[in-house]
Coordinates of C-alpha atoms and ligand atoms in Angstrom, one line a residue:
M2 CA -37.4 -33.7 37.0
D3 CA -35.6 -30.5 36.1
P4 CA -32.6 -31.4 33.8
D5 CA -30.3 -29.2 35.7
V6 CA -31.1 -31.1 38.9
L7 CA -30.4 -34.4 37.1
R8 CA -27.1 -33.0 35.8
R9 CA -26.1 -32.0 39.3
L10 CA -27.0 -35.4 40.6
H11 CA -24.7 -37.0 38.1
D12 CA -21.9 -34.6 39.1
I13 CA -22.3 -35.5 42.7
L14 CA -22.7 -39.3 42.4
G15 CA -21.1 -40.3 39.1
P16 CA -22.7 -43.0 36.8
A17 CA -22.8 -45.7 39.5
G18 CA -24.8 -43.5 41.8
V19 CA -27.7 -42.6 39.5
V20 CA -30.3 -45.2 38.3
A21 CA -32.3 -44.0 35.3
D22 CA -32.7 -47.1 33.2
P23 CA -36.5 -48.0 33.3
D24 CA -35.8 -51.7 33.8
L25 CA -33.5 -51.1 36.8
L26 CA -35.8 -48.4 38.2
R27 CA -38.8 -50.7 38.4
G28 CA -37.5 -52.5 41.5
Y29 CA -37.4 -49.2 43.4
L30 CA -40.9 -48.1 42.5
S31 CA -43.0 -50.7 44.1
D32 CA -42.8 -52.5 47.4
W33 CA -41.9 -56.1 48.3
R34 CA -45.5 -57.2 47.9
G35 CA -46.3 -55.1 44.9
A36 CA -49.1 -53.5 46.9
Y37 CA -47.9 -49.9 46.3
Q38 CA -46.7 -48.4 43.0
G39 CA -45.1 -45.1 42.3
T40 CA -43.0 -43.3 39.6
A41 CA -39.7 -41.5 39.6
A42 CA -37.3 -40.3 36.9
V43 CA -34.2 -41.4 38.8
V44 CA -32.9 -43.1 42.0
A45 CA -29.9 -41.6 43.8
R46 CA -27.5 -44.1 45.3
P47 CA -25.0 -42.1 47.5
A48 CA -21.9 -44.0 48.6
D49 CA -21.2 -42.0 51.8
T50 CA -22.7 -39.5 54.2
G51 CA -21.1 -36.6 52.4
Q52 CA -22.9 -37.5 49.2
V53 CA -26.2 -37.8 51.1
A54 CA -25.6 -34.3 52.5
E55 CA -24.9 -32.9 49.0
I56 CA -28.0 -34.5 47.5
L57 CA -30.3 -33.3 50.3
G58 CA -28.7 -29.8 50.1
L59 CA -29.4 -29.8 46.3
C60 CA -33.0 -31.0 46.8
H61 CA -33.6 -28.4 49.5
R62 CA -32.4 -25.6 47.2
R63 CA -34.4 -26.8 44.2
G64 CA -37.6 -27.9 46.1
V65 CA -37.3 -31.6 45.2
A66 CA -39.1 -34.1 47.5
V67 CA -37.0 -37.1 48.7
V68 CA -38.1 -40.6 49.5
P69 CA -35.5 -42.6 51.5
Q70 CA -35.5 -46.3 50.7
G71 CA -33.6 -49.2 52.3
G72 CA -34.4 -52.8 51.6
N73 CA -37.9 -51.9 50.5
T74 CA -39.5 -54.6 52.7
G75 CA -41.7 -52.2 54.5
L76 CA -45.4 -53.2 54.7
C77 CA -47.2 -49.8 54.6
G78 CA -45.8 -48.2 51.4
G79 CA -43.4 -45.8 53.3
A80 CA -40.5 -46.3 50.9
V81 CA -42.5 -46.0 47.6
P82 CA -42.7 -42.6 45.8
D83 CA -46.0 -41.1 44.8
R84 CA -47.2 -41.2 41.1
S85 CA -46.2 -37.6 40.3
G86 CA -42.8 -38.6 38.9
T87 CA -41.2 -35.5 40.6
Q88 CA -39.9 -37.3 43.8
L89 CA -36.4 -38.5 44.1
V90 CA -35.9 -41.9 45.6
L91 CA -32.7 -42.0 47.7
S92 CA -31.6 -45.6 48.1
T93 CA -29.1 -46.4 50.9
N94 CA -28.0 -49.6 49.1
R95 CA -24.4 -48.3 48.7
L96 CA -24.1 -47.2 52.4
R97 CA -22.9 -50.7 53.3
R98 CA -19.9 -50.3 55.6
I99 CA -19.6 -51.7 59.1
R100 CA -17.6 -49.0 60.7
G101 CA -16.5 -50.9 63.8
V102 CA -17.3 -53.3 66.5
D103 CA -16.3 -52.5 70.1
R104 CA -16.3 -55.6 72.4
A105 CA -15.7 -53.7 75.6
D106 CA -18.6 -51.3 74.9
Q107 CA -20.6 -54.0 73.3
T108 CA -21.5 -51.8 70.3
I109 CA -21.4 -52.0 66.6
T110 CA -21.4 -48.9 64.3
V111 CA -22.9 -49.5 60.9
E112 CA -24.1 -47.5 57.9
A113 CA -27.8 -47.3 57.2
G114 CA -27.8 -49.6 54.1
V115 CA -26.2 -52.6 55.9
V116 CA -28.6 -55.5 55.8
L117 CA -29.8 -56.7 59.2
Q118 CA -28.5 -60.2 58.7
T119 CA -25.0 -58.8 58.0
V120 CA -25.1 -57.0 61.3
Q121 CA -26.2 -60.2 63.1
E122 CA -23.3 -62.1 61.4
A123 CA -20.8 -59.4 62.3
A124 CA -21.9 -59.4 65.9
D125 CA -21.7 -63.2 65.9
A126 CA -18.2 -63.1 64.5
A127 CA -17.2 -60.9 67.4
G128 CA -18.7 -63.4 69.9
L129 CA -21.7 -61.2 70.5
L130 CA -25.4 -60.9 69.6
F131 CA -27.4 -58.3 67.7
P132 CA -30.9 -59.6 68.7
L133 CA -33.3 -57.8 66.3
S134 CA -34.8 -60.7 64.3
L135 CA -37.5 -60.6 61.7
G136 CA -38.7 -62.5 58.6
A137 CA -37.2 -59.9 56.2
E138 CA -33.8 -59.9 57.9
G139 CA -32.0 -61.1 54.7
S140 CA -33.1 -57.9 52.8
C141 CA -34.2 -55.2 55.3
T142 CA -31.6 -52.6 56.3
I143 CA -30.6 -51.0 59.5
G144 CA -31.8 -47.6 58.2
G145 CA -35.2 -49.1 57.5
N146 CA -35.2 -50.9 60.8
L147 CA -34.5 -47.6 62.6
A148 CA -37.0 -45.5 60.5
T149 CA -39.8 -48.0 61.3
N150 CA -38.6 -48.8 64.8
A151 CA -38.7 -52.5 63.8
G152 CA -39.8 -55.2 66.3
G153 CA -39.8 -58.8 65.4
T154 CA -39.7 -62.0 67.4
A155 CA -37.1 -61.1 70.1
V156 CA -38.7 -57.9 71.4
V157 CA -40.1 -59.8 74.4
R158 CA -36.6 -60.0 75.7
Y159 CA -34.5 -57.3 74.0
G160 CA -37.0 -54.5 73.1
T161 CA -37.5 -52.9 69.7
M162 CA -35.0 -51.0 67.6
R163 CA -35.4 -48.1 69.9
E164 CA -34.0 -50.0 72.9
L165 CA -31.1 -51.3 70.7
T166 CA -29.9 -47.9 69.5
L167 CA -27.4 -45.8 71.3
G168 CA -26.6 -43.2 68.6
V169 CA -27.4 -42.1 65.1
E170 CA -25.9 -40.0 62.3
V171 CA -28.5 -38.2 60.2
V172 CA -28.5 -35.8 57.3
L173 CA -31.1 -33.2 57.8
P174 CA -33.5 -32.0 55.1
D175 CA -31.4 -28.9 54.4
G176 CA -28.2 -31.0 54.0
R177 CA -26.6 -30.4 57.4
I178 CA -25.1 -33.5 59.0
W179 CA -25.9 -34.3 62.6
N180 CA -23.2 -36.6 64.0
G181 CA -25.0 -38.2 67.0
L182 CA -22.9 -41.4 66.9
R183 CA -22.4 -41.6 70.6
G184 CA -22.2 -45.1 72.0
L185 CA -23.0 -44.0 75.5
R186 CA -25.3 -46.0 77.7
K187 CA -26.1 -42.8 79.7
D188 CA -26.5 -39.3 78.3
N189 CA -28.8 -36.9 80.0
T190 CA -27.8 -33.7 78.2
G191 CA -31.2 -32.6 77.2
Y192 CA -33.7 -33.9 74.7
D193 CA -32.9 -37.3 73.2
L194 CA -33.1 -36.4 69.6
K195 CA -32.2 -39.8 68.2
Q196 CA -35.6 -41.0 69.4
L197 CA -37.3 -38.6 67.0
F198 CA -35.6 -40.2 64.0
I199 CA -36.4 -43.7 65.2
G200 CA -39.9 -44.5 63.9
S201 CA -40.0 -41.3 61.7
E202 CA -40.3 -43.3 58.5
G203 CA -38.1 -41.0 56.5
T204 CA -40.1 -37.8 57.2
L205 CA -37.5 -35.9 59.3
G206 CA -34.2 -36.7 57.5
V207 CA -32.0 -39.5 56.2
I208 CA -30.4 -41.7 58.8
T209 CA -26.9 -42.6 57.5
A210 CA -25.4 -44.6 60.3
A211 CA -26.0 -45.8 63.8
V212 CA -24.3 -47.2 66.9
L213 CA -26.2 -50.3 68.0
A214 CA -26.1 -52.1 71.3
L215 CA -24.9 -55.7 71.3
H216 CA -25.7 -58.5 73.8
P217 CA -23.9 -61.6 75.0
A218 CA -24.0 -64.4 72.4
I219 CA -26.6 -67.2 73.0
R220 CA -25.1 -70.6 73.8
S221 CA -28.2 -72.5 75.1
R222 CA -31.7 -72.7 73.7
A223 CA -34.9 -74.6 74.3
T224 CA -37.9 -74.3 72.0
A225 CA -41.4 -75.7 72.3
W226 CA -44.5 -75.7 70.0
V227 CA -47.7 -76.0 71.9
A228 CA -51.4 -76.4 71.0
L229 CA -53.9 -74.3 72.9
S230 CA -57.7 -74.1 73.0
D231 CA -57.9 -70.3 73.0
P232 CA -55.9 -67.0 73.4
Q233 CA -56.6 -67.0 77.1
A234 CA -54.5 -70.1 77.5
A235 CA -51.6 -68.2 75.8
V236 CA -52.0 -65.3 78.1
D237 CA -51.9 -67.6 81.2
L238 CA -49.0 -69.4 79.7
I239 CA -47.0 -66.2 79.3
E240 CA -47.5 -65.5 83.0
I241 CA -46.1 -69.0 83.9
V242 CA -43.1 -68.6 81.6
R243 CA -42.3 -65.2 82.9
A244 CA -42.5 -66.3 86.5
T245 CA -40.4 -69.4 85.9
A246 CA -37.9 -68.4 83.2
G247 CA -37.7 -64.6 83.8
S248 CA -35.5 -62.8 81.3
R249 CA -34.6 -66.1 79.6
L250 CA -37.8 -65.9 77.7
S251 CA -36.7 -64.8 74.3
G252 CA -39.7 -65.6 72.1
F253 CA -43.4 -66.1 72.5
E254 CA -45.4 -66.2 69.3
L255 CA -49.1 -67.1 68.9
M256 CA -50.7 -68.5 65.7
S257 CA -54.3 -69.3 64.9
A258 CA -55.1 -72.6 63.2
Q259 CA -55.8 -70.7 59.9
S260 CA -52.3 -69.2 59.9
V261 CA -50.6 -72.6 60.3
E262 CA -52.9 -74.2 57.8
F263 CA -51.8 -71.7 55.1
V264 CA -48.2 -72.4 55.9
L265 CA -48.6 -76.2 55.7
R266 CA -50.5 -75.7 52.4
H267 CA -48.0 -73.4 50.7
V268 CA -44.6 -73.5 52.2
S269 CA -42.7 -76.6 51.0
G270 CA -41.0 -78.7 53.6
T271 CA -43.2 -77.7 56.5
R272 CA -44.8 -80.4 58.6
D273 CA -47.5 -80.3 61.3
P274 CA -45.8 -81.4 64.6
F275 CA -49.0 -82.9 66.0
G276 CA -50.9 -84.3 63.1
S277 CA -54.3 -83.4 64.6
A278 CA -56.4 -80.3 64.6
H279 CA -56.1 -77.6 67.3
P280 CA -57.5 -74.0 67.3
W281 CA -54.4 -72.1 68.4
F282 CA -50.6 -72.7 68.6
A283 CA -47.8 -71.0 70.4
L284 CA -44.0 -71.1 69.9
L285 CA -41.9 -70.5 73.0
E286 CA -38.2 -70.0 73.2
L287 CA -35.9 -69.8 76.2
S288 CA -32.3 -68.9 75.7
D289 CA -29.2 -68.1 77.8
P290 CA -25.6 -67.0 77.2
M291 CA -24.3 -69.9 79.4
A292 CA -23.4 -73.0 77.4
D293 CA -24.9 -75.4 79.9
A294 CA -27.9 -73.5 81.2
P295 CA -30.6 -75.9 82.4
L296 CA -33.2 -74.6 79.9
A297 CA -34.7 -78.0 79.1
Q298 CA -35.6 -78.5 82.8
T299 CA -37.0 -74.9 83.0
L300 CA -39.1 -75.6 79.9
E301 CA -40.3 -78.9 81.4
T302 CA -41.3 -77.1 84.6
V303 CA -43.3 -74.5 82.6
L304 CA -45.0 -77.1 80.4
G305 CA -45.7 -79.4 83.4
E306 CA -47.5 -76.5 85.3
A307 CA -49.4 -75.5 82.1
F308 CA -50.6 -79.1 81.6
E309 CA -51.6 -79.3 85.2
R310 CA -53.7 -76.2 84.8
E311 CA -55.2 -77.6 81.6
L312 CA -53.8 -74.8 79.5
L313 CA -52.2 -77.1 76.9
R314 CA -53.8 -79.5 74.5
D315 CA -50.5 -80.9 73.3
A316 CA -46.8 -79.9 73.3
V317 CA -43.6 -80.8 71.5
V318 CA -40.1 -79.8 72.6
A319 CA -37.6 -79.3 69.8
D320 CA -34.8 -81.9 69.8
G321 CA -31.8 -80.3 68.0
S322 CA -31.4 -77.3 65.7
T323 CA -33.1 -78.9 62.7
Q324 CA -36.3 -79.3 64.6
V325 CA -35.9 -75.7 66.1
A326 CA -35.7 -74.4 62.5
A327 CA -38.7 -76.5 61.4
L328 CA -40.8 -75.0 64.2
W329 CA -39.8 -71.5 63.4
A330 CA -40.5 -72.1 59.7
L331 CA -44.2 -72.7 60.7
R332 CA -44.2 -69.2 62.2
E333 CA -42.0 -67.3 59.7
G334 CA -43.8 -68.8 56.7
I335 CA -47.1 -67.1 57.4
S336 CA -46.6 -63.9 55.5
E337 CA -45.5 -65.7 52.4
A338 CA -48.1 -68.4 52.7
Q339 CA -50.9 -65.9 53.0
N340 CA -49.9 -64.3 49.7
H341 CA -50.9 -67.5 47.9
E342 CA -54.5 -67.0 49.1
G343 CA -55.2 -63.8 47.3
P344 CA -54.8 -60.3 48.7
S345 CA -53.8 -60.1 52.4
L346 CA -55.3 -57.2 54.2
K347 CA -52.7 -56.5 56.9
H348 CA -53.5 -55.0 60.3
D349 CA -50.6 -54.8 62.6
I350 CA -52.1 -53.9 66.0
T351 CA -51.2 -54.0 69.7
V352 CA -53.4 -54.2 72.8
P353 CA -52.5 -54.8 76.4
I354 CA -51.7 -58.5 76.8
S355 CA -54.5 -59.0 79.4
V356 CA -57.3 -58.0 77.0
I357 CA -56.2 -60.2 74.1
P358 CA -58.8 -62.9 74.6
A359 CA -61.7 -60.5 74.8
F360 CA -60.3 -58.5 71.9
V361 CA -59.8 -61.5 69.6
A362 CA -63.4 -62.7 70.4
A363 CA -64.9 -59.3 69.7
T364 CA -62.9 -58.5 66.6
D365 CA -63.5 -62.0 65.0
D366 CA -67.3 -61.6 65.7
A367 CA -67.3 -58.1 64.2
L368 CA -65.3 -59.2 61.1
R369 CA -67.6 -62.2 60.5
A370 CA -70.7 -60.1 60.8
T371 CA -69.2 -57.6 58.2
M372 CA -68.1 -60.3 55.8
P373 CA -69.3 -63.9 56.3
G374 CA -66.8 -66.5 55.4
I375 CA -63.8 -64.1 55.7
R376 CA -60.6 -66.0 56.7
I377 CA -58.9 -64.4 59.7
V378 CA -55.2 -65.0 59.9
T379 CA -54.3 -63.9 63.4
Y380 CA -50.7 -64.4 64.6
G381 CA -47.8 -62.5 66.1
H382 CA -45.7 -61.4 68.9
V383 CA -48.2 -62.1 71.7
G384 CA -45.6 -61.6 74.4
D385 CA -45.6 -57.9 73.3
G386 CA -49.4 -57.7 72.9
N387 CA -48.8 -57.4 69.1
L388 CA -51.1 -59.3 66.8
H389 CA -51.0 -59.4 63.0
Y390 CA -54.7 -59.4 62.3
N391 CA -54.5 -60.2 58.7
L392 CA -57.5 -61.1 56.5
S393 CA -57.9 -63.3 53.4
K394 CA -61.0 -63.3 51.2
P395 CA -63.8 -65.8 51.6
P396 CA -63.2 -68.7 49.2
G397 CA -64.6 -67.9 45.8
T398 CA -64.7 -64.1 46.3
D399 CA -63.1 -62.0 43.5
D400 CA -59.8 -60.3 44.5
E401 CA -61.0 -56.9 43.5
V402 CA -64.3 -57.2 45.3
F403 CA -62.4 -58.2 48.4
R404 CA -59.9 -55.3 48.0
S405 CA -62.8 -52.8 47.6
R406 CA -63.9 -53.7 51.1
A407 CA -60.4 -53.1 52.6
A408 CA -61.1 -49.7 54.2
E409 CA -64.3 -51.0 55.8
L410 CA -62.7 -54.1 57.2
A411 CA -59.7 -52.1 58.5
R412 CA -62.2 -49.9 60.3
V413 CA -63.7 -52.9 62.0
V414 CA -60.2 -54.0 63.3
Y415 CA -59.1 -50.5 64.2
D416 CA -62.3 -49.6 66.0
S417 CA -62.1 -52.8 68.0
T418 CA -58.4 -52.1 68.8
A419 CA -59.2 -48.6 69.9
G420 CA -62.0 -49.9 72.1
F421 CA -59.5 -52.1 73.9
A422 CA -57.0 -49.2 74.4
G423 CA -54.6 -50.4 71.7
S424 CA -52.6 -48.9 68.8
I425 CA -53.3 -49.4 65.1
S426 CA -49.7 -50.0 64.3
A427 CA -47.5 -52.0 66.6
E428 CA -44.5 -52.4 64.3
H429 CA -44.9 -51.7 60.6
G430 CA -45.6 -47.9 60.9
L431 CA -48.1 -45.6 59.2
G432 CA -46.4 -45.0 55.8
Q433 CA -49.1 -44.2 53.2
S434 CA -51.5 -47.0 54.2
K435 CA -52.5 -45.7 57.6
R436 CA -51.7 -42.0 57.1
E437 CA -55.2 -40.7 56.9
V438 CA -56.9 -43.2 59.2
I439 CA -54.5 -42.3 62.1
A440 CA -56.3 -39.0 62.5
D441 CA -59.3 -40.9 63.9
Y442 CA -57.2 -42.8 66.4
K443 CA -54.6 -40.4 67.8
P444 CA -55.5 -37.4 70.0
A445 CA -55.5 -34.1 68.0
V446 CA -53.0 -32.7 70.5
E447 CA -50.6 -35.5 69.7
L448 CA -51.0 -35.0 66.0
D449 CA -50.4 -31.2 66.5
L450 CA -47.2 -31.9 68.3
M451 CA -46.1 -34.3 65.5
R452 CA -46.8 -31.6 62.9
G453 CA -44.8 -29.1 65.0
I454 CA -41.8 -31.4 65.0
K455 CA -42.1 -32.0 61.3
Q456 CA -42.3 -28.2 60.7
L457 CA -39.1 -27.7 62.8
F458 CA -37.1 -30.3 61.0
D459 CA -38.5 -30.0 57.5
P460 CA -40.3 -26.7 57.0
A461 CA -40.4 -27.1 53.2
G462 CA -42.1 -30.5 53.6
L463 CA -39.6 -32.3 51.3
M464 CA -38.9 -35.4 53.3
N465 CA -41.1 -38.3 52.3
P466 CA -44.2 -36.2 51.7
G467 CA -47.5 -38.0 51.8
K468 CA -46.4 -40.4 54.5
V469 CA -47.2 -40.7 58.2
L470 CA -48.8 -37.3 58.9
P471 CA -52.5 -36.9 57.8
E472 CA -53.3 -34.2 55.3
G473 CA -54.3 -30.8 56.7
Ligands
FAD506 P1 -37.8 -49.8 53.6 O1 -39.0 -50.6 53.4 O2 -36.9 -49.5 52.5 O3 -38.3 -48.4 54.3 C1 -39.2 -48.4 55.3 C2 -39.4 -46.9 55.8 O4 -38.2 -46.4 56.3 C3 -39.8 -46.0 54.7 O5 -40.7 -45.0 55.2 C4 -38.5 -45.3 54.3 O6 -38.7 -44.0 53.7 C5 -37.8 -45.3 55.6 N1 -36.3 -45.4 55.5 C6 -35.6 -46.4 55.0 N2 -34.3 -46.2 55.2 C7 -34.2 -45.0 55.7 C8 -33.1 -44.2 56.1 N3 -31.8 -44.6 56.0 N4 -33.3 -43.0 56.7 C9 -34.6 -42.5 56.9 N5 -35.7 -43.2 56.5 C10 -35.4 -44.4 55.9 N6 -41.3 -55.5 60.7 C11 -41.3 -55.6 62.0 O7 -41.2 -54.6 62.7 N7 -41.3 -56.8 62.6 C12 -41.4 -58.0 61.9 O8 -41.4 -59.1 62.4 C13 -41.4 -57.9 60.4 N8 -41.4 -59.0 59.7 C14 -41.4 -58.8 58.3 C15 -41.5 -60.0 57.5 C16 -41.5 -59.9 56.2 C17 -41.5 -61.2 55.3 C18 -41.5 -58.6 55.5 C19 -41.6 -58.5 54.1 C20 -41.5 -57.5 56.3 C21 -41.5 -57.6 57.7 N9 -41.4 -56.4 58.5 C22 -41.4 -56.6 59.9 C23 -41.5 -55.1 57.9 C24 -40.1 -54.6 57.4 O9 -39.2 -55.6 57.2 C25 -39.5 -53.6 58.4 O10 -40.4 -52.5 58.5 C26 -38.1 -53.1 58.1 O11 -37.6 -52.5 59.3 C27 -38.0 -52.2 56.9 O12 -36.6 -52.1 56.5 P2 -36.3 -51.7 55.0 O13 -34.8 -51.5 55.0 O14 -36.8 -52.7 54.1 O15 -37.0 -50.3 54.9
2HG507 C1 -44.3 -60.9 61.1 O1 -44.3 -60.8 62.3 C2 -44.1 -59.6 60.3 O2 -44.2 -61.9 60.5 C3 -45.0 -59.6 59.1 O3 -44.3 -58.5 61.1 C4 -46.4 -59.6 59.3 O4 -46.8 -60.0 57.0 C5 -47.3 -59.6 58.0 O5 -48.4 -59.0 58.1
ZN508 ZN1 -44.4 -58.9 63.2

């Protein structure tokens, strides 16, 4: 990087705001899993929106590319710089202020670098709920959640980050600040620009703060872990729960036996609630703001009907918060557990809920035909039609041999997804991993419009180049 740019960065940020020590840099240059690796001479750590604006203004004048980074928990390489060493990583880890909680409006205004769990805790302290919930919540940031339009386990009731965001503050690639921090529930004054930044993965500007919608705190909860014969039973069960519990359904996760087997093998303290083999499992959660909501009875009605229709092989209802946590650990432990089985090839897809059974059957067949013995780790937010169709190598296969087939295997999953009118990324985004392949799955007109938007916001192409948009 140009020494003059480095000098200016030091002037703007001071010593605490520039990381150049190679030991300290390392953590910013690869992702959570170590799946992507880049280089950079320095990381900038602005402490407020004004400093972000000064840095982007400088980079705009000097033609320096900027890679925004939050908690670096993303799963598609979006926050990792390339290997040129010329890109500047802009970390939001000093943008950590909660600017305010408004109980009457049910909003919280936070800076981009605030960790999701901190926002959940601040909402809780105010007697309210910020419902976004995901396995990485102890490290991922609100800026990263916005930039990836994060989903997680409560989307079935509360929606994705998009539905939870009322306003954003953004620094544009030329250094101008757009203060769109309106906490309004209704605002029909033209194009809804905040939506462009949500899910933009750092390619249109740096999100510096947001106004988020809060919900009533949860005071009653009922949780069940059920064993199923096949995904069709899960789809039928969702229909029963929705018809019986309505909006009190706050979680519906599906897990294949392979997924749970990995957790039981690798995550200490986990225990099989049934002690006998079943091909599929689901985790259901009902919740309500009322302290004495009759959720146990509702759950009993749901499970009773499901047993009557022979959808369930077995069921256990959690008795107390320790058991609730134990059941969720079986679900939340899958990502970590799979890492112990060699490389995990991740495919984060969504299809209409109704076609899930046919989709799973067809995709499993196609994968097994492509690679006999492959271990298919299917699980996810089935209430949203979102499955993590992750793959582990056949036992005894060399890691590198398996990795070398990654593109071919991804094609199998994505072609099948497209054949069932699905999307190749439900929640993790395109980043660098799906940047090229998306050209085969999105209409050319849609990609043209995306390129037009990119050109409008970032004509010099300095915001997170090499991510999201395919080359050419
Ligand atoms: P980063 O990884 O730092 O960045 C992600 C992207 O956002 C990059 O493109 C980056 O450039 C951009 N970005 C970051 N901050 C900003 C900013 N302020 N302005 C502009 N662009 C920015 N995701 C889900 O959706 N659902 C899940 O259930 C889920 N579970 C997960 C479980 C585990 C164990 C892990 C490791 C990840 C999981 N994820 C999940 C993926 C990840 O946590 C989310 O994508 C999260 O939203 C990323 O936040 P982050 O702060 O770590 O972002
Ligand atoms: C989840 O739902 C996350 O657990 C992570 O989206 C999925 O690790 C994965 O592939
Ligand atoms: Zn997920």
